[in-house]
PDB file of C-alpha atoms in Angstrom:
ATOM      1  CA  UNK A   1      83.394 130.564 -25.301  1.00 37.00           C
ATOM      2  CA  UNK A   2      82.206 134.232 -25.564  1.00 42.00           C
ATOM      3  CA  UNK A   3      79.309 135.627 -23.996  1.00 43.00           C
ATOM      4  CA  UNK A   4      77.490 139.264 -24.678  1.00 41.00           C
ATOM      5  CA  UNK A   5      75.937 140.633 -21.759  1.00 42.00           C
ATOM      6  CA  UNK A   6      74.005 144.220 -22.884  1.00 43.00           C
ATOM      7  CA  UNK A   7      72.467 146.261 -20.219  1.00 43.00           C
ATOM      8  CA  UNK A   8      71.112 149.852 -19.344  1.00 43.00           C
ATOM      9  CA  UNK A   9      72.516 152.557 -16.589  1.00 42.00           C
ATOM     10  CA  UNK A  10      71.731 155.784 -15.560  1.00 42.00           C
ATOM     11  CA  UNK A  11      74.496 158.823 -16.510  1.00 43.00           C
ATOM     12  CA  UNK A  12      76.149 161.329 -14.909  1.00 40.00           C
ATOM     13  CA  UNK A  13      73.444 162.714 -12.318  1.00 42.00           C
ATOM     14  CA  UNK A  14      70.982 160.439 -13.708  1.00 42.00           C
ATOM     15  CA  UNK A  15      69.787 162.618 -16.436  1.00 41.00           C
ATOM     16  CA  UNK A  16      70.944 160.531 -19.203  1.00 44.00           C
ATOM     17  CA  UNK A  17      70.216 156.785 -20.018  1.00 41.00           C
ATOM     18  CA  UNK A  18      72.743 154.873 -22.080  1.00 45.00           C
ATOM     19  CA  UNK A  19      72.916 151.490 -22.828  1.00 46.00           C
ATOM     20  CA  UNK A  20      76.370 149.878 -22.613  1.00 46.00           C
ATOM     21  CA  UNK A  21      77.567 146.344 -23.782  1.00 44.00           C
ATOM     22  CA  UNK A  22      79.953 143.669 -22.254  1.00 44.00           C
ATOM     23  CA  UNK A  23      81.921 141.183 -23.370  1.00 46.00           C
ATOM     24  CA  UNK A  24      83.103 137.871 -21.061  1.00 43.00           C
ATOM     25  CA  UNK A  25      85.334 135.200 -21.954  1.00 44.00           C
ATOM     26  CA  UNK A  26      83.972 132.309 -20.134  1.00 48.00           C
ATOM     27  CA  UNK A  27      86.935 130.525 -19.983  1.00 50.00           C
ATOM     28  CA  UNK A  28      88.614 132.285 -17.108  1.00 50.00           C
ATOM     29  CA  UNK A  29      85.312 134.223 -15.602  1.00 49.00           C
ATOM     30  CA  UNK A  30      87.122 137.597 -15.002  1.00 50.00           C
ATOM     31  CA  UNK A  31      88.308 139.313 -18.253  1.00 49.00           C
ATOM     32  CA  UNK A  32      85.132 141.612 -19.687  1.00 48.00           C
ATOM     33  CA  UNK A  33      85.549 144.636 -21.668  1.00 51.00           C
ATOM     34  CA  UNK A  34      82.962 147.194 -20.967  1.00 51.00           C
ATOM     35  CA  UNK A  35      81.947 149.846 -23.897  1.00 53.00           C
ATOM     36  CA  UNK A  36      79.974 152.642 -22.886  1.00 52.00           C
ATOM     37  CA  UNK A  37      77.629 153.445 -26.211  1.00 52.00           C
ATOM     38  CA  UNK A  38      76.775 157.014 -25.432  1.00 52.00           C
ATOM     39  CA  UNK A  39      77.786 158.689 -28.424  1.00 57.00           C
ATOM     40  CA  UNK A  40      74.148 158.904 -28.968  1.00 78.00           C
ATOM     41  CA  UNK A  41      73.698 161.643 -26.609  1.00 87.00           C
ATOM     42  CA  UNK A  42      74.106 165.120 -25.952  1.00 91.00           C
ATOM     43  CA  UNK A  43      77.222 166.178 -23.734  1.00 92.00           C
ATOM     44  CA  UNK A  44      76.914 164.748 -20.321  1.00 92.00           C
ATOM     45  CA  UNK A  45      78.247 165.828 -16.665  1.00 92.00           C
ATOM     46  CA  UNK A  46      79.114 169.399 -17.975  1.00 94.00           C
ATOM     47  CA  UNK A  47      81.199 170.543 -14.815  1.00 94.00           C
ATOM     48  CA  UNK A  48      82.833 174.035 -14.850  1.00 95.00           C
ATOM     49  CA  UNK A  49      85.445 175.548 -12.322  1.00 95.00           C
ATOM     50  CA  UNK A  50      86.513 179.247 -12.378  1.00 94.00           C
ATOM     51  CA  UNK A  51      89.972 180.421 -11.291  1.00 92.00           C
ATOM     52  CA  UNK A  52      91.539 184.463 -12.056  1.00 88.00           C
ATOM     53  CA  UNK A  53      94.815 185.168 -14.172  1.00 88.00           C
ATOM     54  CA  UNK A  54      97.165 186.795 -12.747  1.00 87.00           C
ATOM     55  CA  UNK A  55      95.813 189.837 -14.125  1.00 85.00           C
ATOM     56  CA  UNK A  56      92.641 189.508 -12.861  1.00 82.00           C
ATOM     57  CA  UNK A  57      90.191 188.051 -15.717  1.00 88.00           C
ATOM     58  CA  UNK A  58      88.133 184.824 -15.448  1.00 91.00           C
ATOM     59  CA  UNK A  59      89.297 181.476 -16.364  1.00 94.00           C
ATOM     60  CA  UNK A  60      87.492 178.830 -16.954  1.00 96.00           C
ATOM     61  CA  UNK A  61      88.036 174.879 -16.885  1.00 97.00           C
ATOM     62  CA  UNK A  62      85.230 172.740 -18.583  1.00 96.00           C
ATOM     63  CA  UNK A  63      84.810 169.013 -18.361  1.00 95.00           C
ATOM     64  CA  UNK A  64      82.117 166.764 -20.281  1.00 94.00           C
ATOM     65  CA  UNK A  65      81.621 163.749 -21.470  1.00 92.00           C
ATOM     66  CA  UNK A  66      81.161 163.755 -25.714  1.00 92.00           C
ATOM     67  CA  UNK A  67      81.276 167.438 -26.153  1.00 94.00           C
ATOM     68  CA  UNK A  68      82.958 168.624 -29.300  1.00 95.00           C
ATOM     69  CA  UNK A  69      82.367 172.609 -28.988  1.00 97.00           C
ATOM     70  CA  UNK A  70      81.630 174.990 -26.069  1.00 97.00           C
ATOM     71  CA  UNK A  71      79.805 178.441 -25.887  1.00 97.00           C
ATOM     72  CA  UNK A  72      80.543 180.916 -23.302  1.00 97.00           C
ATOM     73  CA  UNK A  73      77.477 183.087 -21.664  1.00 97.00           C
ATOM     74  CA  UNK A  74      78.076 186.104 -19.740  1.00 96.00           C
ATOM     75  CA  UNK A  75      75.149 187.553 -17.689  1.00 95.00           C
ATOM     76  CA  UNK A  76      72.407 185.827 -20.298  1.00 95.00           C
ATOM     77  CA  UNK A  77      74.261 186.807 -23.075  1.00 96.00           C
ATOM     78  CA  UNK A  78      76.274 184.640 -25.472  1.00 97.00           C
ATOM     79  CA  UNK A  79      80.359 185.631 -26.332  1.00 96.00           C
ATOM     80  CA  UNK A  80      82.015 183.099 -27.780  1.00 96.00           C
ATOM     81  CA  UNK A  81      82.442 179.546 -29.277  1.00 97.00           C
ATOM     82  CA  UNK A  82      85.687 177.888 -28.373  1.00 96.00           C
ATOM     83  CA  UNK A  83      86.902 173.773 -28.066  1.00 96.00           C
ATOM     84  CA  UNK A  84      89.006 173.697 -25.920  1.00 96.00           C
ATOM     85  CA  UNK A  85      88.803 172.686 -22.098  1.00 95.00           C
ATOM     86  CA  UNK A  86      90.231 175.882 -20.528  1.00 95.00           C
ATOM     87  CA  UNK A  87      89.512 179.383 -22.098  1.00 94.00           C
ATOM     88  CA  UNK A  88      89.780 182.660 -20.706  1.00 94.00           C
ATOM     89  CA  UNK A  89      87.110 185.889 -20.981  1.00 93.00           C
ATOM     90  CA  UNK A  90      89.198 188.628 -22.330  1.00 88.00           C
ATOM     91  CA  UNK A  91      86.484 191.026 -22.097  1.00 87.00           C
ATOM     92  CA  UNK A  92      85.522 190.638 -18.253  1.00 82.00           C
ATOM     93  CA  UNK A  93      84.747 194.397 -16.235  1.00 82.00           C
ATOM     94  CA  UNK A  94      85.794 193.140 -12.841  1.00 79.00           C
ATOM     95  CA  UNK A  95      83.954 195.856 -11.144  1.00 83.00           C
ATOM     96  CA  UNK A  96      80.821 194.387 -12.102  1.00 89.00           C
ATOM     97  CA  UNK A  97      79.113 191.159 -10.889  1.00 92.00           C
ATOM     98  CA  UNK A  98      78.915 188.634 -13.238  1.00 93.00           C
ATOM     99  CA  UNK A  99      76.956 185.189 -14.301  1.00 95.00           C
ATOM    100  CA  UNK A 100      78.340 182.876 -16.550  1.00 96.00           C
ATOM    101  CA  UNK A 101      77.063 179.528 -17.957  1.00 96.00           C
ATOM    102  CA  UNK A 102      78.807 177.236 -20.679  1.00 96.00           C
ATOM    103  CA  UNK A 103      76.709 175.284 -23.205  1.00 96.00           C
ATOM    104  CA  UNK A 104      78.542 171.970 -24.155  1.00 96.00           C
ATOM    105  CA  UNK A 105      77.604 170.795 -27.855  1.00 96.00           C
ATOM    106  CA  UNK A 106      77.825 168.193 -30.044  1.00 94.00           C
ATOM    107  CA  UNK A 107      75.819 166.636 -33.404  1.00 91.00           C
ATOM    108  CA  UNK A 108      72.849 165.281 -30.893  1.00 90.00           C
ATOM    109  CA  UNK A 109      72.396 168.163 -28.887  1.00 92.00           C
ATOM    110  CA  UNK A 110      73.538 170.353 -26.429  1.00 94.00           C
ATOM    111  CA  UNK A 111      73.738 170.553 -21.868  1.00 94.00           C
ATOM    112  CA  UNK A 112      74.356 173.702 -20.252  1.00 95.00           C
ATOM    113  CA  UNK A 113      76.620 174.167 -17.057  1.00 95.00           C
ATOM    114  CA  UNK A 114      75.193 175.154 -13.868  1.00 95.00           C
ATOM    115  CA  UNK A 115      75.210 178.636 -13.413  1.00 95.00           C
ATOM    116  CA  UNK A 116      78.723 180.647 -11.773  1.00 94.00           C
ATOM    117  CA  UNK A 117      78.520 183.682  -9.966  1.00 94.00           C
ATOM    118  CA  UNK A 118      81.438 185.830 -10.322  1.00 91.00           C
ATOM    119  CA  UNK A 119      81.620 188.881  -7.804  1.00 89.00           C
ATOM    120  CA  UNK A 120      83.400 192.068  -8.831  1.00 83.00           C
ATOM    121  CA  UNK A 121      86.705 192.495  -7.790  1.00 73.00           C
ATOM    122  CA  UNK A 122      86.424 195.837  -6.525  1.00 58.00           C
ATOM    123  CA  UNK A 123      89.460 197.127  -4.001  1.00 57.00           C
ATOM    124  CA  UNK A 124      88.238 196.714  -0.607  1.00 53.00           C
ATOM    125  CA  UNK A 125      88.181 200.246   0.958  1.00 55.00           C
ATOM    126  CA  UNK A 126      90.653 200.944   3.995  1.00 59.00           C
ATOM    127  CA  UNK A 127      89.801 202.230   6.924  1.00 60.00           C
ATOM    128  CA  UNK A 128      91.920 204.561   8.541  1.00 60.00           C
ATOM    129  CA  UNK A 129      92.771 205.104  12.417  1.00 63.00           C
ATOM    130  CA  UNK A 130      90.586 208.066  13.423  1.00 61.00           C
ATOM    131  CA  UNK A 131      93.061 210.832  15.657  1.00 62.00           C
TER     132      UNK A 131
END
């Protein structure tokens, strides 16, 4: 009365390509469980969004698929492990322009981010009325 289907997809953006298995009862034609086997893989749709504290350093929000540590680059240059989702760079000169990158890990491997530019956060000067 049980079936196994197995089949092949693409990943998150395509990059990766997992295999994943499904089971149908027969009997009734619509209950399946689908298992994605991916554990195989390095981290997968590494996504990162930036916000600011409230006083002023950068904040950072990571999601992936199978990661089980992060590293934090700043401007090329690595700073920290962490393994969490959110983390904060304690360290950050906002007057300066900065690039960061996060490199999701895990036993298979590891995916990097895409790349955020972080302008400074330099006062904007004020002009005043001229008499």
């Amino acid at each position: 009365d049980f079936c196994t289907r197995t089949g092949e997809k693409f990943g998150d953006q395509g990059y990766v390509y997992m295999n994943y298995q499904t089971l149908l009862d027969m009997t009734s034609g619509y209950g399946f469980v689908a298992t994605p086997v991916s554990y195989w893989y390095p981290p997968q749709g590494v996504q990162v969004k930036h916000t600011l504290t409230r006083d002023g350093k950068n904040q950072f929000h990571i999601t992936a698929l199978q990661a089980q540590q992060f590293d934090l680059y700043r401007d090329g240059t690595y700073i920290k492990s962490f393994w969490e989702t959110s983390m904060i760079d304690e360290e950050t000169d906002p007057t300066k322009e900065h690039t960061y990158y996060i490199m999701a890990k895990n036993s298979i491997g590891e995916t990097r981010s895409p790349i955020i530019t972080i302008p400074s956060s330099q006062p904007i000067p004020i002009l005043q009325k001229a008499n």
